[in-house]
Amino acid sequence: MIELDKMTLPIQLTVKEPSFQIQEAFNTLRTNLIFSGENQRVFLITSALPNEGKSYVSFELARNFSMTGKRTLYMDCDLRKSVVRERFQIASVPNGITEYVSGQCDQIIYRTNFENLYMIFSGQIPPNPSVLLSSERFQNLLKVLREVFDYI
């Protein structure tokens, strides 16, 4: 088994707690996803238009999974216009998917201040996002992450 503590870097996130109604909506969503099949552990949140709340929904869902004691990874795969760094008030651009897939670094998993919740940021904006996400190195990364995390 891979030792997660040796693979991660610490990061502090600033997050506003959602209302009770929103928390309950995420509890319902999490429960529905759990019952969608025992092998369903990797979820992709997308939409057709910008500013529809993909990052918010993705993070809150990941946080909800982590609160159940499951080791959860939130991956920001928006390599074109990521809003995650600004949303969590992170001053510098952390290494992320772009740097990993292009071979610039190997350590991209961040341990958050929420128990069982880890993050991978998008990194710098690359000139060719679709090429990076379809690369063999990215596919291998997902394969390893599936072994380490309960939910991605």
PDB file of N, CA, C and O in Angstrom, residues 54-81:
ATOM      1  N   LYS A  54     -19.713  24.188 -11.033  1.00  0.00           N
ATOM      2  CA  LYS A  54     -19.023  22.884 -11.082  1.00  0.00           C
ATOM      3  C   LYS A  54     -17.994  22.741  -9.967  1.00  0.00           C
ATOM      4  O   LYS A  54     -17.953  21.719  -9.288  1.00  0.00           O
ATOM      5  N   SER A  55     -17.186  23.761  -9.766  1.00  0.00           N
ATOM      6  CA  SER A  55     -16.147  23.700  -8.731  1.00  0.00           C
ATOM      7  C   SER A  55     -16.761  23.627  -7.349  1.00  0.00           C
ATOM      8  O   SER A  55     -16.303  22.872  -6.490  1.00  0.00           O
ATOM      9  N   TYR A  56     -17.801  24.401  -7.117  1.00  0.00           N
ATOM     10  CA  TYR A  56     -18.472  24.403  -5.820  1.00  0.00           C
ATOM     11  C   TYR A  56     -19.080  23.029  -5.533  1.00  0.00           C
ATOM     12  O   TYR A  56     -18.869  22.451  -4.462  1.00  0.00           O
ATOM     13  N   VAL A  57     -19.848  22.512  -6.477  1.00  0.00           N
ATOM     14  CA  VAL A  57     -20.497  21.213  -6.292  1.00  0.00           C
ATOM     15  C   VAL A  57     -19.449  20.117  -6.109  1.00  0.00           C
ATOM     16  O   VAL A  57     -19.577  19.268  -5.216  1.00  0.00           O
ATOM     17  N   SER A  58     -18.410  20.142  -6.913  1.00  0.00           N
ATOM     18  CA  SER A  58     -17.359  19.122  -6.818  1.00  0.00           C
ATOM     19  C   SER A  58     -16.696  19.135  -5.453  1.00  0.00           C
ATOM     20  O   SER A  58     -16.507  18.086  -4.830  1.00  0.00           O
ATOM     21  N   PHE A  59     -16.333  20.331  -4.987  1.00  0.00           N
ATOM     22  CA  PHE A  59     -15.649  20.416  -3.696  1.00  0.00           C
ATOM     23  C   PHE A  59     -16.565  20.000  -2.558  1.00  0.00           C
ATOM     24  O   PHE A  59     -16.172  19.229  -1.685  1.00  0.00           O
ATOM     25  N   GLU A  60     -17.785  20.514  -2.534  1.00  0.00           N
ATOM     26  CA  GLU A  60     -18.708  20.183  -1.442  1.00  0.00           C
ATOM     27  C   GLU A  60     -19.044  18.695  -1.431  1.00  0.00           C
ATOM     28  O   GLU A  60     -19.181  18.095  -0.363  1.00  0.00           O
ATOM     29  N   LEU A  61     -19.149  18.101  -2.599  1.00  0.00           N
ATOM     30  CA  LEU A  61     -19.387  16.655  -2.665  1.00  0.00           C
ATOM     31  C   LEU A  61     -18.178  15.890  -2.121  1.00  0.00           C
ATOM     32  O   LEU A  61     -18.330  14.957  -1.327  1.00  0.00           O
ATOM     33  N   ALA A  62     -16.990  16.305  -2.503  1.00  0.00           N
ATOM     34  CA  ALA A  62     -15.772  15.663  -1.996  1.00  0.00           C
ATOM     35  C   ALA A  62     -15.681  15.831  -0.486  1.00  0.00           C
ATOM     36  O   ALA A  62     -15.359  14.880   0.247  1.00  0.00           O
ATOM     37  N   ARG A  63     -15.967  17.018   0.004  1.00  0.00           N
ATOM     38  CA  ARG A  63     -15.918  17.257   1.449  1.00  0.00           C
ATOM     39  C   ARG A  63     -16.950  16.401   2.170  1.00  0.00           C
ATOM     40  O   ARG A  63     -16.689  15.855   3.238  1.00  0.00           O
ATOM     41  N   ASN A  64     -18.116  16.246   1.557  1.00  0.00           N
ATOM     42  CA  ASN A  64     -19.165  15.424   2.150  1.00  0.00           C
ATOM     43  C   ASN A  64     -18.727  13.961   2.241  1.00  0.00           C
ATOM     44  O   ASN A  64     -18.935  13.306   3.260  1.00  0.00           O
ATOM     45  N   PHE A  65     -18.110  13.440   1.181  1.00  0.00           N
ATOM     46  CA  PHE A  65     -17.583  12.071   1.222  1.00  0.00           C
ATOM     47  C   PHE A  65     -16.525  11.945   2.321  1.00  0.00           C
ATOM     48  O   PHE A  65     -16.494  10.956   3.057  1.00  0.00           O
ATOM     49  N   SER A  66     -15.651  12.932   2.448  1.00  0.00           N
ATOM     50  CA  SER A  66     -14.575  12.856   3.435  1.00  0.00           C
ATOM     51  C   SER A  66     -15.115  12.871   4.863  1.00  0.00           C
ATOM     52  O   SER A  66     -14.525  12.263   5.758  1.00  0.00           O
ATOM     53  N   MET A  67     -16.235  13.533   5.097  1.00  0.00           N
ATOM     54  CA  MET A  67     -16.809  13.592   6.434  1.00  0.00           C
ATOM     55  C   MET A  67     -17.373  12.248   6.884  1.00  0.00           C
ATOM     56  O   MET A  67     -17.634  12.048   8.066  1.00  0.00           O
ATOM     57  N   THR A  68     -17.536  11.320   5.952  1.00  0.00           N
ATOM     58  CA  THR A  68     -18.009   9.981   6.317  1.00  0.00           C
ATOM     59  C   THR A  68     -16.838   9.067   6.682  1.00  0.00           C
ATOM     60  O   THR A  68     -17.041   7.879   6.915  1.00  0.00           O
ATOM     61  N   GLY A  69     -15.623   9.624   6.697  1.00  0.00           N
ATOM     62  CA  GLY A  69     -14.451   8.836   7.053  1.00  0.00           C
ATOM     63  C   GLY A  69     -13.769   8.194   5.857  1.00  0.00           C
ATOM     64  O   GLY A  69     -12.813   7.439   6.014  1.00  0.00           O
ATOM     65  N   LYS A  70     -14.225   8.501   4.661  1.00  0.00           N
ATOM     66  CA  LYS A  70     -13.626   7.945   3.446  1.00  0.00           C
ATOM     67  C   LYS A  70     -12.515   8.855   2.946  1.00  0.00           C
ATOM     68  O   LYS A  70     -12.669  10.078   2.901  1.00  0.00           O
ATOM     69  N   ARG A  71     -11.412   8.242   2.584  1.00  0.00           N
ATOM     70  CA  ARG A  71     -10.283   9.010   2.031  1.00  0.00           C
ATOM     71  C   ARG A  71     -10.695   9.507   0.657  1.00  0.00           C
ATOM     72  O   ARG A  71     -10.946   8.729  -0.257  1.00  0.00           O
ATOM     73  N   THR A  72     -10.774  10.833   0.522  1.00  0.00           N
ATOM     74  CA  THR A  72     -11.351  11.454  -0.674  1.00  0.00           C
ATOM     75  C   THR A  72     -10.368  12.422  -1.307  1.00  0.00           C
ATOM     76  O   THR A  72      -9.705  13.189  -0.622  1.00  0.00           O
ATOM     77  N   LEU A  73     -10.317  12.389  -2.635  1.00  0.00           N
ATOM     78  CA  LEU A  73      -9.453  13.296  -3.395  1.00  0.00           C
ATOM     79  C   LEU A  73     -10.310  14.191  -4.274  1.00  0.00           C
ATOM     80  O   LEU A  73     -11.147  13.709  -5.040  1.00  0.00           O
ATOM     81  N   TYR A  74     -10.094  15.494  -4.136  1.00  0.00           N
ATOM     82  CA  TYR A  74     -10.723  16.479  -5.011  1.00  0.00           C
ATOM     83  C   TYR A  74      -9.686  16.878  -6.053  1.00  0.00           C
ATOM     84  O   TYR A  74      -8.639  17.421  -5.719  1.00  0.00           O
ATOM     85  N   MET A  75      -9.956  16.587  -7.318  1.00  0.00           N
ATOM     86  CA  MET A  75      -9.039  16.923  -8.412  1.00  0.00           C
ATOM     87  C   MET A  75      -9.630  18.054  -9.235  1.00  0.00           C
ATOM     88  O   MET A  75     -10.753  17.949  -9.720  1.00  0.00           O
ATOM     89  N   ASP A  76      -8.856  19.097  -9.413  1.00  0.00           N
ATOM     90  CA  ASP A  76      -9.275  20.199 -10.272  1.00  0.00           C
ATOM     91  C   ASP A  76      -8.678  19.945 -11.655  1.00  0.00           C
ATOM     92  O   ASP A  76      -7.497  20.183 -11.877  1.00  0.00           O
ATOM     93  N   CYS A  77      -9.507  19.468 -12.559  1.00  0.00           N
ATOM     94  CA  CYS A  77      -9.030  19.159 -13.911  1.00  0.00           C
ATOM     95  C   CYS A  77      -9.398  20.243 -14.914  1.00  0.00           C
ATOM     96  O   CYS A  77      -9.322  20.021 -16.121  1.00  0.00           O
ATOM     97  N   ASP A  78      -9.796  21.406 -14.427  1.00  0.00           N
ATOM     98  CA  ASP A  78     -10.083  22.523 -15.326  1.00  0.00           C
ATOM     99  C   ASP A  78      -8.758  23.201 -15.657  1.00  0.00           C
ATOM    100  O   ASP A  78      -8.316  24.105 -14.959  1.00  0.00           O
ATOM    101  N   LEU A  79      -8.135  22.744 -16.723  1.00  0.00           N
ATOM    102  CA  LEU A  79      -6.818  23.252 -17.094  1.00  0.00           C
ATOM    103  C   LEU A  79      -6.887  24.528 -17.924  1.00  0.00           C
ATOM    104  O   LEU A  79      -5.854  25.079 -18.296  1.00  0.00           O
ATOM    105  N   ARG A  80      -8.102  25.009 -18.212  1.00  0.00           N
ATOM    106  CA  ARG A  80      -8.243  26.230 -19.009  1.00  0.00           C
ATOM    107  C   ARG A  80      -8.542  27.466 -18.153  1.00  0.00           C
ATOM    108  O   ARG A  80      -7.918  28.496 -18.316  1.00  0.00           O
ATOM    109  N   LYS A  81      -9.525  27.344 -17.251  1.00  0.00           N
ATOM    110  CA  LYS A  81      -9.953  28.513 -16.467  1.00  0.00           C
ATOM    111  C   LYS A  81     -10.305  28.101 -15.038  1.00  0.00           C
ATOM    112  O   LYS A  81     -11.413  28.353 -14.563  1.00  0.00           O
TER     113      LYS A  81
END
